[in-house]
C-alpha positions as YAML, in Angstrom:
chain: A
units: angstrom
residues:
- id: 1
  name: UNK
  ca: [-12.50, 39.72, 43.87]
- id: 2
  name: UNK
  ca: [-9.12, 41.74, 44.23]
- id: 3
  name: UNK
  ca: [-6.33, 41.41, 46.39]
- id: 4
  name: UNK
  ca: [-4.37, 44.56, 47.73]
- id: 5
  name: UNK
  ca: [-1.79, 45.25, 49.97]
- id: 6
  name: UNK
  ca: [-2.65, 47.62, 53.29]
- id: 7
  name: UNK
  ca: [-0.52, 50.66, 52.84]
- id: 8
  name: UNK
  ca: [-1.68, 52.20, 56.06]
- id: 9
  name: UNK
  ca: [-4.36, 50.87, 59.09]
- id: 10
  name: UNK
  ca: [-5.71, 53.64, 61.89]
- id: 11
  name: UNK
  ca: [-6.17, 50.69, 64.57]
- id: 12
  name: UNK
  ca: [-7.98, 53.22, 66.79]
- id: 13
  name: UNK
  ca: [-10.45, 54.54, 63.90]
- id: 14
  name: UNK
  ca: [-10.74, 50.83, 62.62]
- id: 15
  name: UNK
  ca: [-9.80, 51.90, 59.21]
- id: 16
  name: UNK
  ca: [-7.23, 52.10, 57.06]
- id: 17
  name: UNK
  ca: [-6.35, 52.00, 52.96]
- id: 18
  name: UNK
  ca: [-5.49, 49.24, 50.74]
- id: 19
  name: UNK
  ca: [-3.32, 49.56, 47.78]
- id: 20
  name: UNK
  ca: [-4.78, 47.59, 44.47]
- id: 21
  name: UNK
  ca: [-2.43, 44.69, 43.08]
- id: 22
  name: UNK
  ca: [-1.08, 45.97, 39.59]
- id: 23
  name: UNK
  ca: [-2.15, 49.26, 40.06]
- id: 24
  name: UNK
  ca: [0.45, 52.09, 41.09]
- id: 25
  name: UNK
  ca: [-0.40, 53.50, 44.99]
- id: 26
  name: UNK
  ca: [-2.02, 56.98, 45.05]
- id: 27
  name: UNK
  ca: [-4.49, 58.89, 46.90]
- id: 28
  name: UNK
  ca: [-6.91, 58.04, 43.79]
- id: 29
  name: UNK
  ca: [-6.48, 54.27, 43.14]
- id: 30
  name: UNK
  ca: [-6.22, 53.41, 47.24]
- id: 31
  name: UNK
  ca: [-9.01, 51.69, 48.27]
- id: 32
  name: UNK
  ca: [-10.51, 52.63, 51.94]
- id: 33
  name: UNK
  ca: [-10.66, 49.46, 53.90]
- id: 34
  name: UNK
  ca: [-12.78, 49.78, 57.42]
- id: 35
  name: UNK
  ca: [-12.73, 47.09, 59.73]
- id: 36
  name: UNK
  ca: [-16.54, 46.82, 59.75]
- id: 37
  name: UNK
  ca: [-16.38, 45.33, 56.52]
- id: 38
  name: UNK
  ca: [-14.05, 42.65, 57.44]
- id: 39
  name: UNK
  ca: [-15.33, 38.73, 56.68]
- id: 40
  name: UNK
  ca: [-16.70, 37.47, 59.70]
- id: 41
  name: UNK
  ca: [-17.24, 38.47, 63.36]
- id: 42
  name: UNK
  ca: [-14.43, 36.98, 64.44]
- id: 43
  name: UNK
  ca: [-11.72, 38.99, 61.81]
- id: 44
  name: UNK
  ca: [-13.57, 41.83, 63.02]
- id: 45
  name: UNK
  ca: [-12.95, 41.38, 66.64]
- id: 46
  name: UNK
  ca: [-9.37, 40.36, 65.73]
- id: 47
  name: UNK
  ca: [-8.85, 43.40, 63.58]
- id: 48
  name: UNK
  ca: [-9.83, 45.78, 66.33]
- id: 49
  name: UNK
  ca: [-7.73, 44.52, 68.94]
- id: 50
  name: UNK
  ca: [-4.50, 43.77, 66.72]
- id: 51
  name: UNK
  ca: [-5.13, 46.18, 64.04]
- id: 52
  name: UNK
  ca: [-3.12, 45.19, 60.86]
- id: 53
  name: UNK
  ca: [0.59, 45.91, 59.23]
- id: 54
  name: UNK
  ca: [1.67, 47.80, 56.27]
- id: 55
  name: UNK
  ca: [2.41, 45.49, 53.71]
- id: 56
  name: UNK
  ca: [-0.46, 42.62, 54.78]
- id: 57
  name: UNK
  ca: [-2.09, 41.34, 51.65]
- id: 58
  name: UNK
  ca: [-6.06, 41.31, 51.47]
- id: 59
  name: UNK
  ca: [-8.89, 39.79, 49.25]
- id: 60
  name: UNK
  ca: [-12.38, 41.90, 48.89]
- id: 61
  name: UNK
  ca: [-14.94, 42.60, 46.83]
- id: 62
  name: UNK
  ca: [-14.58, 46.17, 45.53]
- id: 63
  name: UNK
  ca: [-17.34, 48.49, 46.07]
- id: 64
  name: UNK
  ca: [-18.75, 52.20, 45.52]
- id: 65
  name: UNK
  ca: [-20.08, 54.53, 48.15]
- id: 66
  name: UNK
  ca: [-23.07, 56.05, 46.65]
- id: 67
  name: UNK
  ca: [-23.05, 59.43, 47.99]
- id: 68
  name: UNK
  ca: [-19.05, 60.26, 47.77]
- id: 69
  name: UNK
  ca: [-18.24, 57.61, 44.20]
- id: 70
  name: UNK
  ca: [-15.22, 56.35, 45.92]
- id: 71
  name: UNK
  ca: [-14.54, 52.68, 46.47]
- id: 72
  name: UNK
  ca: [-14.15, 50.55, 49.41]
- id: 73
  name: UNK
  ca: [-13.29, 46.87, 50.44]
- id: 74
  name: UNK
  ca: [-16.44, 45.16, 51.05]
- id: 75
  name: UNK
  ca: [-16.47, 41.48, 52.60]
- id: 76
  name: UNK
  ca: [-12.61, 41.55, 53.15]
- id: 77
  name: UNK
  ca: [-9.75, 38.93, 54.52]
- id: 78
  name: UNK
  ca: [-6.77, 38.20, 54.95]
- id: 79
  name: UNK
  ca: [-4.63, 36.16, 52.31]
- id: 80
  name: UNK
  ca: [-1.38, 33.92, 53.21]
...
């Protein structure tokens, strides 16, 4: 599991982009997080009503979309 830092969150597309701990932010190393892959029904909810901040720190699994080879945070939260 990694932790990142959302850079940027589209509250009304439920997505946004997460920026890898110890990794410089760039178009290429950002890591599309989508609120349908939050942890839980209940973060879910939370994340579409609230939406989240630049800056909030997250822990997921890193994944790979097939089709396009570009990663995403799977099974995501929020971290203190």
């Amino acid at each position: 599991r990694e932790v990142g830092i959302c850079s940027t969150f589209f509250r009304q597309r439920g997505y946004g982009f997460v920026s890898r701990e110890g990794k410089e932010s760039s178009q290429a190393s950002d890591v599309q997080l989508h609120v349908a892959h939050a942890k839980g029904k209940k973060l879910q909810e939370w994340v579409k009503a609230n939406g989240l901040n630049g800056g909030e720190r997250v822990r997921y699994t890193l994944d790979f979309e097939q089709n396009r080879g570009k990663g995403y945070a799977a099974d995501w939260e929020l971290v203190d």
